[in-house]
Amino acid sequence: MAKDILAGIDIGNSTTEIAIAEVGDRDPLFLSQHLVPTTGVKGTAENIHGIVACLEKAAEKAGIKVSDLSRIRLNDAVPVIGDLAMDLISETIITESSMIGHNPDTPGGGGIGVGETVMIDELPDQRRDKDFIVVVPESFDYEWVAYMINRCIKDGISVKGAIIQKDDGVLVHNRLQEKIPIVDEVDFIEKVPLHKLAAVEVALSGHVIRMLSNPYGLATVFGLSPEETRQIAPVAKSLVGIRSAVVIRTPQGEIVERKIEAGNITLVGDKDSVSVPINDGAERIMKAYENIGDLVDVQGEMGTNVGGMLNGLRQDLANLTGQDANDIHISDMLAVDAGIPTSISGAMAGEIAMEQGVALASMVKTEKLSVHKVADLLQQRLDVEVEVGGIEAEMAMRGALTTPGTEQPLVILDMGGGSTDAASIDHKGQITTTHLAGAGDMVTLVIKSELALEDADLAEKIKKYPLGKVISLFHMQLEDGTISFTETPYAPETYGKVVIREDSGLTPLPIRDSLEKIRHVRREAKRKVFVTNALRALEKVSPTQNLRHLSFVVMLGGSALDFEIPQMITEELSKYSIVAGFANTRGTEGPRNAVATGLILSVTEGVANGS
Amino acid sequence: MDLKEVFVPIVRQNVSHSISLKELCAGLEEEGVPYRILAESEKLSSSLPISILVKGNQFMVFHEKLPDGQSYLNGSEGQERWGGKNAARLVKGLPLCLE
């Protein structure tokens, strides 16, 4: 029999993978494999661009031309598409006050001062029977400021604190005869209201403020009634844990209270339908989900935060699939609690507060996904026979079973960027599949939000690589506490910073959180998405709905390449006596290329069966 | 025995009038790191590894563990506060402010 050269192509949500093999009367001989990012939404004509680029590269690696291929096999991609949304479920709203709360590295002095805000150059004209807080914009030099405050205090004007725009707190403080607390590096000093009662508090280094972060402390300082104390309580909350702060009372202030209800989320199942207030958090929502049978749709209460979020999600999915928004039915959903950085209304130094939020990943079934259309276009483009070969889960299963040490019955857990898919095969070869919302992209979203990063690429890197902290020109502390040494000094951009240790070099992080905090956020995001989804997926594909009846679980997909996700799942599943690990397709490819490999193997097994 | 003192030496070498030593010193003072301005000929040893050389209208921040003559940070007029601040932050082991 003549030898054929086949290509198996797996178009996934985020990557397109190819395997090329020579197929004769014996076992297929795999020549090469390659992968590229998927171009466009999978199952659409835009995919061709990525496929062709990937094929050319794979052919080159195999030492052949694309025209040498006798046949190309495409996977019948899973007709589901996922999307992500995120919104606040609570928000700090500050009325009747303005505030500054931040951690400049070097504030001046210590303690608390209360007085009326006044511009530094108007200080000499003030009355002698009142206390003042001076406001210093950046145009004033620190020596002049210190001279002015000293002179005015000598003249009998009572100065109790200072708010400075530049990083001059210590410089002014060092030159004062009578020491006062000074908050510096206040970027938007022009927003500080003048001639209003203000309190300035600075804690000693290594301590946090105590008076202004206590609602009763604020009540004491400003002489508030119980009702007013209730109103100002959010200010105290947003000042917890910081080193310096200013609170300014602006009765009947410009900041108007705004309240949008967080709202209820309704899960419609085939057995039951349950409404959960989104305020109850992700755990309650997912608990409710367990009791409604198969999900038919998810709805959000109109005119609320969650209603807006679900509408946006539906619209996104409608755009992606080309279906009408009313025809979008969410077939799976994963809710994860996540801190969302929110600028505080009434804040004056660009402060953000971490508010409680929820991230939702959802999945819809779509009819428009047409791999056959892609196959036709590809055939025209390349003039090579292209066929759609078999169900994705079946192909993945065949590929996964080339992992040394595996046998039927087996469960595969395909952890990609957009979805977590699982399939089980029993003794008789019966396959059960499920597609769950939430995977690598959701982890990136949660990391980005919880660390208040502006750049999604940076969040993606934090997800993928371990961290380090440069502690001297030549030393770096690693995540496990050990210290690594370098002969070439670390660059000034990385000095003293937490860095991402990519293979190609170090990327310094533009945030001040500690290495431990960032590592914790990263690992929790992965755990909340992948461990939760692994358990959900296995329950759905387990013939008995009991995890203890499964024995082998093989992880596939891009997220199975992660340096810690597979270990987290191995650890969690070992509690159920399940052997779980990432695949090693054909004993060489790791968790990659399973579907592409399966596409080729399914042909040769067909040959062996005499067809 | 030589008694070592704790300060960042700022060594002057033909300092141009356009560069502000005052601002350089302010950067160090704001961070709470002691410094001393020295003439080129003065030989005072400090126990801190960081030193600053101001030459013409340039300044250079050195670290004793780097090869001779290789500076870690450089700047010129207009950047004096930045230079003093970052020299101090190098002493303290804090991340630098490079913007």
XYZ file of C-alpha atoms in Angstrom:
710
model
C 0.000 0.000 0.000
C 1.247 3.441 -0.873
C 2.262 5.721 1.883
C 0.038 8.708 2.566
C 0.979 11.837 4.417
C -1.848 13.149 6.596
C -2.326 16.314 8.637
C -4.633 16.440 11.661
C -5.790 19.941 12.546
C -7.409 20.911 15.842
C -9.005 24.366 15.865
C -9.488 25.350 19.489
C -10.800 28.490 21.157
C -7.323 29.867 21.595
C -4.844 27.664 19.692
C -4.750 25.794 16.414
C -2.653 22.616 16.618
C -1.402 20.413 13.823
C 0.165 16.972 13.634
C 1.634 15.592 10.397
C 2.178 11.851 10.014
C 3.049 9.273 7.394
C 0.403 6.606 7.280
C 0.950 3.247 5.617
C 0.030 -0.293 6.499
C 1.880 -0.060 9.814
C 1.531 2.351 12.745
C 1.548 5.979 11.688
C 4.929 7.670 11.786
C 4.539 11.169 13.205
C 6.755 13.620 11.328
C 6.058 16.972 12.987
C 3.670 19.103 15.005
C 3.098 22.806 15.418
C 0.712 25.256 17.022
C -0.331 28.875 16.485
C -2.928 31.133 18.099
C -6.367 30.617 16.506
C -7.277 33.490 14.215
C -10.862 34.664 14.664
C -13.646 32.805 16.429
C -13.304 29.059 15.926
C -15.448 27.630 13.154
C -15.350 30.793 11.055
C -13.595 31.704 7.815
C -11.018 33.793 9.713
C -9.516 30.532 10.971
C -8.031 29.786 7.536
C -5.304 32.377 7.975
C -3.944 30.713 11.149
C -4.387 27.203 9.793
C -2.384 27.914 6.637
C 0.448 29.569 8.591
C 0.522 26.635 10.986
C 0.439 24.054 8.186
C 3.326 25.679 6.364
C 5.424 25.674 9.521
C 4.553 22.067 10.375
C 5.288 20.951 6.791
C 8.634 22.714 6.906
C 9.488 20.929 10.164
C 8.541 17.615 8.535
C 10.717 18.403 5.517
C 7.796 18.333 3.068
C 5.639 20.809 1.155
C 1.993 21.457 1.965
C 1.144 20.137 -1.498
C 2.712 16.776 -0.548
C -0.153 16.174 1.890
C -2.615 13.627 0.640
C -5.334 14.505 3.115
C -6.148 16.989 5.867
C -8.466 16.101 8.729
C -10.232 18.770 10.796
C -11.889 18.255 14.153
C -15.620 18.765 14.398
C -15.206 21.613 16.888
C -17.442 21.747 19.911
C -20.293 24.147 19.103
C -19.979 26.235 22.253
C -18.570 29.685 22.777
C -17.730 31.310 26.077
C -17.559 34.838 27.357
C -16.597 36.649 30.536
C -18.160 39.475 32.495
C -17.412 41.082 35.789
C -19.197 43.570 37.998
C -19.347 45.081 41.425
C -21.777 43.809 43.987
C -20.945 46.425 46.582
C -19.475 49.872 46.418
C -18.167 52.433 48.891
C -20.110 55.625 48.467
C -18.963 58.607 50.438
C -21.289 61.514 51.071
C -20.743 64.760 52.935
C -16.967 64.244 53.037
C -13.919 64.192 50.857
C -10.932 62.128 51.668
C -7.350 61.344 50.856
C -6.019 58.049 52.008
C -2.720 56.818 50.698
C 0.652 55.407 51.468
C 3.326 57.887 50.436
C 6.739 56.367 51.208
C 7.813 59.372 53.228
C 5.057 61.418 54.943
C 6.204 63.914 57.551
C 5.820 63.755 61.314
C 3.214 61.729 63.105
C -0.078 61.992 65.010
C -3.341 63.703 64.190
C -4.191 67.363 63.514
C -7.613 68.974 63.037
C -8.354 72.403 61.595
C -9.784 74.444 58.752
C -8.141 74.048 55.341
C -6.332 77.169 54.136
C -3.980 77.906 51.226
C -0.363 78.393 52.402
C -0.034 81.940 51.017
C -3.233 83.020 52.830
C -2.056 81.643 56.169
C -0.637 84.936 57.574
C -4.065 86.637 57.223
C -5.961 84.096 59.320
C -7.575 84.569 62.729
C -5.747 83.698 65.905
C -8.612 81.805 67.594
C -8.911 78.910 65.160
C -6.890 75.846 64.130
C -5.695 75.429 60.535
C -4.504 72.776 58.102
C -2.331 74.294 55.349
C -2.683 73.245 51.740
C 0.518 73.446 49.651
C 0.409 73.130 45.825
C 3.588 72.146 43.991
C 4.567 75.683 43.035
C 5.802 76.378 46.578
C 9.381 75.487 47.577
C 9.808 73.437 50.755
C 12.161 75.940 52.404
C 9.704 78.780 51.905
C 6.818 76.614 53.152
C 8.698 75.688 56.325
C 9.708 79.328 56.867
C 6.096 80.487 56.421
C 4.651 77.930 58.828
C 7.323 78.695 61.440
C 6.685 82.434 61.144
C 2.896 82.134 61.365
C 3.049 79.835 64.375
C 5.341 82.358 66.036
C 2.750 85.046 65.237
C 0.132 83.056 67.122
C -1.644 81.298 64.257
C -2.412 77.719 65.169
C -1.278 75.297 62.420
C -2.208 71.680 63.110
C -1.250 69.862 59.922
C -0.317 70.148 56.257
C -1.364 68.644 52.923
C 1.418 68.891 50.300
C 1.297 68.073 46.601
C 5.006 67.304 46.060
C 7.093 64.645 47.787
C 8.315 67.214 50.337
C 6.790 65.954 53.610
C 10.033 65.084 55.389
C 11.876 68.147 54.043
C 9.258 70.518 55.465
C 8.953 68.538 58.667
C 12.730 68.636 59.302
C 12.629 72.453 59.153
C 9.648 73.032 61.457
C 10.140 74.250 64.998
C 6.785 72.837 66.077
C 6.131 69.442 64.532
C 2.832 68.698 62.781
C 1.589 65.705 60.768
C 2.109 66.171 57.011
C 0.536 64.173 54.190
C 2.433 64.564 50.902
C 2.271 63.320 47.287
C -1.371 64.411 46.995
C -1.710 64.503 43.212
C -5.043 66.304 42.886
C -4.469 68.976 45.503
C -6.664 71.412 43.582
C -9.608 69.227 44.577
C -9.032 69.834 48.296
C -11.920 72.079 49.421
C -10.735 75.200 51.245
C -12.185 76.685 54.463
C -13.630 73.332 55.511
C -12.939 71.312 58.633
C -10.265 68.694 57.969
C -8.322 66.074 59.906
C -4.802 64.947 58.975
C -3.370 61.744 60.412
C 0.075 60.235 59.868
C 1.201 56.991 61.499
C 4.792 56.224 62.426
C 6.613 54.076 59.932
C 5.521 50.452 60.091
C 2.197 51.432 61.719
C -1.232 52.276 60.302
C -3.559 55.160 61.113
C -6.035 54.489 63.910
C -8.219 57.531 64.482
C -9.533 58.252 60.972
C -10.034 54.570 60.185
C -12.370 54.273 63.177
C -15.949 55.565 62.648
C -16.060 56.744 66.283
C -12.683 58.382 65.842
C -14.184 60.393 62.976
C -17.241 61.140 65.137
C -14.950 62.408 67.909
C -12.832 64.548 65.584
C -15.795 66.146 63.801
C -18.341 66.046 66.656
C -20.855 63.936 64.748
C -24.334 62.729 65.677
C -25.124 58.989 65.434
C -26.882 59.616 62.085
C -23.875 61.510 60.690
C -21.558 58.787 61.994
C -23.522 56.229 60.018
C -23.047 58.321 56.883
C -19.312 58.750 57.353
C -18.636 55.094 58.209
C -17.632 54.196 54.593
C -14.798 56.732 54.886
C -13.389 54.891 57.891
C -13.704 51.604 56.043
C -11.766 52.837 53.040
C -8.964 54.185 55.254
C -8.256 50.926 57.067
C -4.666 49.715 56.833
C -2.944 52.781 55.427
C -0.250 55.051 56.780
C -1.557 58.549 56.209
C -4.925 60.143 55.546
C -6.901 63.348 55.313
C -10.649 63.575 55.840
C -12.489 66.783 55.013
C -16.097 67.453 56.022
C -18.162 68.962 53.223
C -21.700 69.125 54.642
C -24.343 69.009 51.921
C -21.367 68.026 49.797
C -21.204 67.916 46.052
C -20.987 64.149 46.094
C -24.450 62.749 45.638
C -25.347 59.335 46.880
C -25.864 56.935 44.040
C -27.276 53.537 44.496
C -27.852 50.797 41.978
C -29.188 47.611 43.430
C -26.859 44.659 43.009
C -29.886 42.563 42.072
C -30.805 38.914 41.818
C -29.575 36.306 39.397
C -32.073 33.670 38.287
C -30.856 30.242 37.270
C -33.417 28.440 35.143
C -32.959 24.686 35.107
C -34.906 21.808 33.647
C -35.994 20.711 37.121
C -36.254 23.931 39.028
C -35.493 27.608 38.875
C -33.774 29.535 41.675
C -33.206 33.227 42.303
C -30.123 34.227 44.305
C -29.173 37.747 45.412
C -25.773 38.357 43.849
C -24.735 39.956 47.158
C -24.616 36.451 48.590
C -21.479 35.812 46.564
C -20.202 33.228 44.136
C -20.339 30.303 46.522
C -24.092 30.638 47.133
C -24.749 31.045 43.407
C -22.807 27.898 42.534
C -24.549 26.031 45.373
C -27.937 27.016 43.935
C -26.769 25.839 40.509
C -26.217 22.302 41.860
C -29.910 21.917 42.669
C -31.650 22.932 39.462
C -30.715 20.101 37.130
C -29.382 21.016 33.693
C -29.092 24.738 33.114
C -31.468 26.138 30.520
C -30.733 29.831 30.909
C -29.556 32.523 33.299
C -31.358 35.807 33.801
C -30.516 38.956 35.700
C -33.006 41.280 37.369
C -33.741 44.257 35.122
C -32.435 47.640 36.210
C -29.809 46.197 38.536
C -26.065 45.657 38.294
C -26.400 41.975 37.555
C -29.116 42.653 34.970
C -26.781 45.015 33.145
C -23.943 42.520 33.336
C -25.960 39.634 31.901
C -27.389 41.806 29.151
C -23.879 42.826 28.141
C -22.822 39.206 28.158
C -25.778 38.170 26.011
C -25.049 40.957 23.536
C -21.365 39.930 23.329
C -22.308 36.329 22.689
C -24.870 37.386 20.098
C -22.173 39.357 18.275
C -19.742 36.449 18.438
C -22.166 33.837 17.177
C -24.199 35.997 14.837
C -27.369 34.884 16.586
C -30.113 37.125 17.913
C -29.597 38.197 21.537
C -33.003 36.718 22.426
C -31.916 33.310 21.133
C -28.861 33.179 23.351
C -29.378 30.615 26.090
C -26.602 30.241 28.596
C -25.781 26.556 28.958
C -23.209 26.819 31.712
C -21.995 29.425 34.126
C -19.192 29.751 36.640
C -19.270 32.500 39.246
C -16.070 33.448 41.081
C -15.677 36.063 43.826
C -13.127 38.687 42.888
C -12.002 42.017 44.264
C -12.615 44.825 41.775
C -10.598 48.035 41.970
C -12.959 50.984 42.140
C -12.128 54.637 42.384
C -13.675 56.059 45.519
C -16.044 58.905 44.903
C -14.770 61.772 47.008
C -11.151 60.620 46.931
C -8.517 63.192 46.007
C -5.241 61.386 45.395
C -6.491 58.921 42.781
C -7.098 56.276 45.428
C -8.830 53.052 44.574
C -10.551 50.677 46.916
C -10.943 46.960 46.402
C -14.661 46.364 46.331
C -16.380 43.041 46.400
C -17.327 41.816 42.976
C -18.186 38.716 41.065
C -16.792 37.409 37.795
C -19.070 35.341 35.582
C -17.971 33.018 32.828
C -20.731 31.717 30.645
C -21.124 29.392 27.743
C -23.657 29.249 24.921
C -24.419 26.619 22.359
C -24.290 27.960 18.851
C -25.599 26.639 15.562
C -23.552 28.943 13.392
C -20.279 27.228 14.053
C -19.474 25.487 10.812
C -16.330 23.461 10.551
C -17.593 22.116 7.227
C -17.477 25.640 5.813
C -13.901 26.001 7.052
C -13.052 22.627 5.507
C -14.449 23.689 2.106
C -12.574 26.984 2.154
C -9.357 25.259 3.138
C -9.720 22.721 0.336
C -10.191 25.502 -2.224
C -7.231 27.411 -0.866
C -4.747 24.520 -0.739
C -6.082 22.110 -3.347
C -5.673 19.225 -0.898
C -8.536 16.976 0.172
C -9.956 18.214 3.486
C -12.373 16.195 5.578
C -14.069 16.709 8.921
C -13.149 13.750 11.025
C -15.105 12.773 14.030
C -16.232 14.289 17.275
C -13.686 16.366 19.134
C -14.014 14.501 22.428
C -13.468 11.157 20.710
C -10.361 12.430 18.946
C -9.015 13.944 22.160
C -9.617 10.630 23.889
C -7.638 8.698 21.253
C -4.813 11.188 21.516
C -4.836 11.169 25.316
C -4.690 7.367 25.393
C -1.239 7.546 23.757
C -0.031 8.826 27.148
C 2.097 6.105 28.755
C 0.360 4.467 31.719
C -3.239 5.131 30.687
C -6.065 2.772 29.743
C -9.836 2.709 29.350
C -11.963 3.666 31.285
C -10.509 7.147 31.343
C -11.586 10.733 31.852
C -9.968 13.586 29.967
C -10.065 17.111 31.277
C -9.298 19.619 28.551
C -8.388 22.916 30.172
C -8.104 25.619 27.570
C -8.409 29.369 27.501
C -12.153 29.725 27.068
C -13.666 26.546 28.437
C -13.029 23.446 30.493
C -14.207 20.374 28.602
C -14.376 16.875 29.948
C -15.111 13.489 28.422
C -15.217 10.008 29.866
C -14.941 6.682 28.089
C -16.111 3.467 29.729
C -15.139 -0.182 29.163
C -17.456 -0.456 26.183
C -16.107 2.670 24.508
C -19.177 4.783 25.375
C -18.226 8.480 25.517
C -19.901 11.150 27.688
C -18.923 14.816 27.331
C -19.480 18.152 29.019
C -18.429 21.738 28.300
C -18.039 24.129 31.179
C -17.559 27.871 31.270
C -14.422 29.280 32.853
C -10.781 28.494 32.093
C -7.459 30.259 31.564
C -8.920 33.566 30.359
C -11.017 33.835 33.503
C -7.930 33.304 35.663
C -6.244 36.175 33.806
C -9.296 38.403 34.317
C -9.414 37.693 38.056
C -5.666 38.325 38.462
C -5.936 41.584 36.519
C -8.815 42.778 38.640
C -7.556 41.714 42.059
C -4.153 43.309 41.494
C -5.722 46.399 39.860
C -3.541 46.005 36.759
C -4.291 48.093 33.702
C -2.607 45.705 31.339
C -4.158 42.303 30.560
C -0.882 41.079 29.019
C 0.836 41.633 32.346
C -1.875 39.630 34.142
C -1.369 36.863 31.575
C 2.366 36.831 32.352
C 1.733 36.733 36.098
C -0.455 33.702 35.468
C 2.192 31.921 33.422
C 5.493 32.520 35.194
C 6.847 32.378 38.739
C 7.778 35.516 40.653
C 10.904 36.783 42.310
C 11.925 39.832 44.276
C 15.172 41.633 43.518
C 16.658 42.355 46.934
C 20.076 43.681 45.954
C 22.108 44.374 42.834
C 23.084 40.704 42.787
C 20.428 38.791 44.732
C 16.888 37.759 44.043
C 14.481 36.056 46.426
C 12.431 33.315 44.787
C 8.891 32.213 45.633
C 10.089 29.325 47.796
C 12.219 31.685 49.916
C 15.553 30.654 48.436
C 17.902 33.319 47.098
C 19.446 33.245 43.660
C 22.660 35.045 42.778
C 23.670 36.699 39.514
C 27.054 37.838 38.254
C 25.641 40.697 36.193
C 23.841 43.269 38.341
C 20.054 43.536 37.995
C 18.841 46.546 35.990
C 17.683 49.675 37.878
C 14.096 49.052 36.623
C 13.967 45.828 38.620
C 15.819 46.923 41.777
C 13.768 46.315 44.936
C 10.801 45.170 42.879
C 8.712 42.065 42.512
C 9.453 40.692 39.045
C 7.977 38.078 36.720
C 10.667 35.516 35.920
C 10.071 34.827 32.250
C 12.465 32.620 30.336
C 13.620 35.626 28.354
C 14.253 37.938 31.293
C 12.686 39.796 34.178
C 9.575 41.959 33.926
C 9.223 44.330 36.897
C 5.678 44.784 38.201
C 4.354 48.337 38.491
C 2.484 47.564 41.714
C 3.556 47.689 45.332
C 2.002 44.489 46.586
C 4.333 41.972 48.183
C 5.530 38.847 46.416
C 3.489 36.753 48.858
C 0.299 38.714 48.130
C 0.708 38.471 44.336
C 1.488 34.765 44.551
C -1.578 34.254 46.732
C -3.833 36.111 44.271
C -2.425 34.064 41.375
C -2.873 30.710 43.084
C -6.339 31.514 44.434
C -7.512 32.602 40.965
C -6.306 29.303 39.517
C -7.823 27.301 42.327
C -11.189 29.063 42.176
C -11.498 28.462 38.436
C -9.745 25.202 37.688
C -10.169 23.127 40.833
C -13.852 24.109 40.967
C -14.315 23.295 37.293
C -12.388 20.011 37.510
C -14.760 18.801 40.214
C -17.843 20.073 38.376
C -16.711 18.489 35.118
C -15.884 15.114 36.624
C -19.233 14.916 38.391
C -20.967 15.527 35.077
C -19.099 12.872 33.091
C -18.819 10.276 35.815
C -21.272 7.478 34.957
C -22.429 7.340 38.582
C -22.065 11.061 39.380
C -19.676 9.869 42.048
C -16.063 10.919 41.717
C -14.863 7.909 43.680
C -15.821 5.617 40.816
C -13.297 7.239 38.491
C -9.732 6.012 38.433
C -7.729 7.767 35.703
C -7.957 11.472 34.833
C -5.704 12.927 32.145
C -5.363 16.694 31.758
C -5.026 18.252 28.318
C -4.922 21.724 26.800
C -2.926 24.897 27.272
C -3.724 25.283 30.956
C -2.435 21.758 31.623
C 0.979 23.175 30.680
C 0.762 25.603 33.584
C 3.472 25.272 36.207
C 1.020 24.772 39.068
C -2.547 24.106 37.877
C -2.012 20.357 37.198
C -0.457 19.895 40.639
C -3.411 21.631 42.304
C -5.803 19.279 40.533
C -3.656 16.192 41.166
C -3.661 17.105 44.845
C -7.408 17.759 45.005
C -8.379 14.610 43.089
C -6.072 12.407 45.143
C -8.615 12.943 47.952
C -11.005 10.856 45.840
C -8.299 8.229 45.108
C -8.136 9.339 41.475
C -4.866 9.136 39.568
C -4.711 12.534 37.867
C -1.897 14.067 35.880
C -1.242 15.958 32.689
C -1.104 14.006 29.461
C 2.029 13.148 27.558
C 0.615 12.664 24.061
C 2.613 10.033 22.132
C 5.022 10.017 25.072
C 6.634 13.205 23.792
C 4.186 16.075 23.350
C 3.033 16.712 26.900
C -0.589 17.893 27.193
C -0.520 19.308 23.645
C -1.584 17.883 20.293
C -4.004 15.230 21.598
C -6.874 16.064 19.207
C -4.588 16.460 16.181
C -2.947 13.144 17.030
C -6.340 11.504 17.531
C -7.470 12.706 14.095
C -4.611 10.789 12.476
C -4.907 7.704 14.675
C -8.625 7.383 13.924
C -7.813 6.992 10.226
C -5.261 4.229 10.670
C -7.495 2.340 13.056
C -10.117 2.533 10.329
C -7.568 0.964 7.932
C -6.709 -1.780 10.389
C -10.391 -2.653 10.686
C -10.400 -3.377 6.977
C -12.531 -0.463 5.795
C 41.596 52.120 63.335
C 39.493 54.155 60.961
C 36.060 54.953 62.348
C 33.597 54.686 59.509
C 30.601 56.974 59.385
C 27.193 56.467 57.821
C 26.471 58.849 54.953
C 26.269 59.038 51.168
C 29.303 60.957 49.891
C 28.511 63.513 47.184
C 31.823 64.280 45.483
C 32.101 67.528 43.531
C 34.281 67.732 40.428
C 34.151 71.016 38.426
C 30.445 71.381 39.209
C 28.571 73.520 36.701
C 26.291 76.286 38.022
C 23.345 74.831 36.174
C 23.175 71.739 38.390
C 21.416 72.054 41.744
C 23.213 70.351 44.626
C 20.396 71.590 46.852
C 17.828 69.504 44.982
C 20.144 66.463 44.947
C 20.482 66.752 48.732
C 16.721 67.317 49.139
C 16.102 63.993 47.402
C 18.308 62.216 49.943
C 16.906 64.138 52.929
C 13.270 63.441 52.008
C 14.085 59.729 52.112
C 15.868 60.149 55.436
C 19.329 59.115 54.255
C 22.330 61.159 55.545
C 24.781 62.621 53.040
C 27.899 64.770 52.995
C 29.187 67.026 50.248
C 32.910 66.493 49.700
C 35.563 68.129 47.581
C 37.375 65.834 45.174
C 40.502 65.804 47.327
C 38.729 64.826 50.562
C 39.107 61.208 51.594
C 36.347 60.264 54.025
C 35.139 56.721 54.066
C 31.485 55.806 54.579
C 30.035 52.472 55.512
C 27.314 52.875 52.881
C 27.903 51.259 49.493
C 26.396 54.155 47.514
C 28.214 57.298 46.420
C 27.405 60.157 44.054
C 29.786 62.026 41.761
C 28.730 65.412 40.403
C 30.859 66.381 37.432
C 30.122 69.329 35.143
C 26.355 69.280 34.641
C 26.075 65.507 35.153
C 25.714 63.298 38.187
C 26.420 59.602 38.559
C 25.350 57.200 41.268
C 27.872 54.439 42.071
C 27.627 51.199 43.984
C 30.835 49.903 45.557
C 30.150 46.361 44.360
C 30.087 47.408 40.721
C 33.331 47.516 38.710
C 35.304 50.775 39.026
C 33.955 53.603 36.942
C 30.663 51.856 36.121
C 27.720 53.918 37.380
C 24.302 52.437 38.197
C 22.259 55.591 37.544
C 23.029 58.800 35.634
C 21.336 62.130 35.217
C 21.835 65.762 34.443
C 20.313 69.132 35.301
C 16.614 68.992 36.052
C 16.881 65.458 37.430
C 18.718 66.245 40.665
C 15.794 65.506 43.018
C 15.169 62.247 41.175
C 18.854 61.308 41.478
C 19.083 62.034 45.192
C 15.853 60.214 45.888
C 16.894 57.089 43.987
C 20.396 57.054 45.479
C 18.684 57.054 48.883
C 16.268 54.328 47.820
C 19.226 52.193 46.685
C 20.660 52.559 50.185
C 17.314 51.557 51.711
C 16.727 48.666 49.288
C 13.453 50.179 48.021
C 12.258 50.074 44.416
C 13.467 53.059 42.414
C 11.172 55.708 40.960
C 12.346 55.889 37.368
C 9.603 57.896 35.678
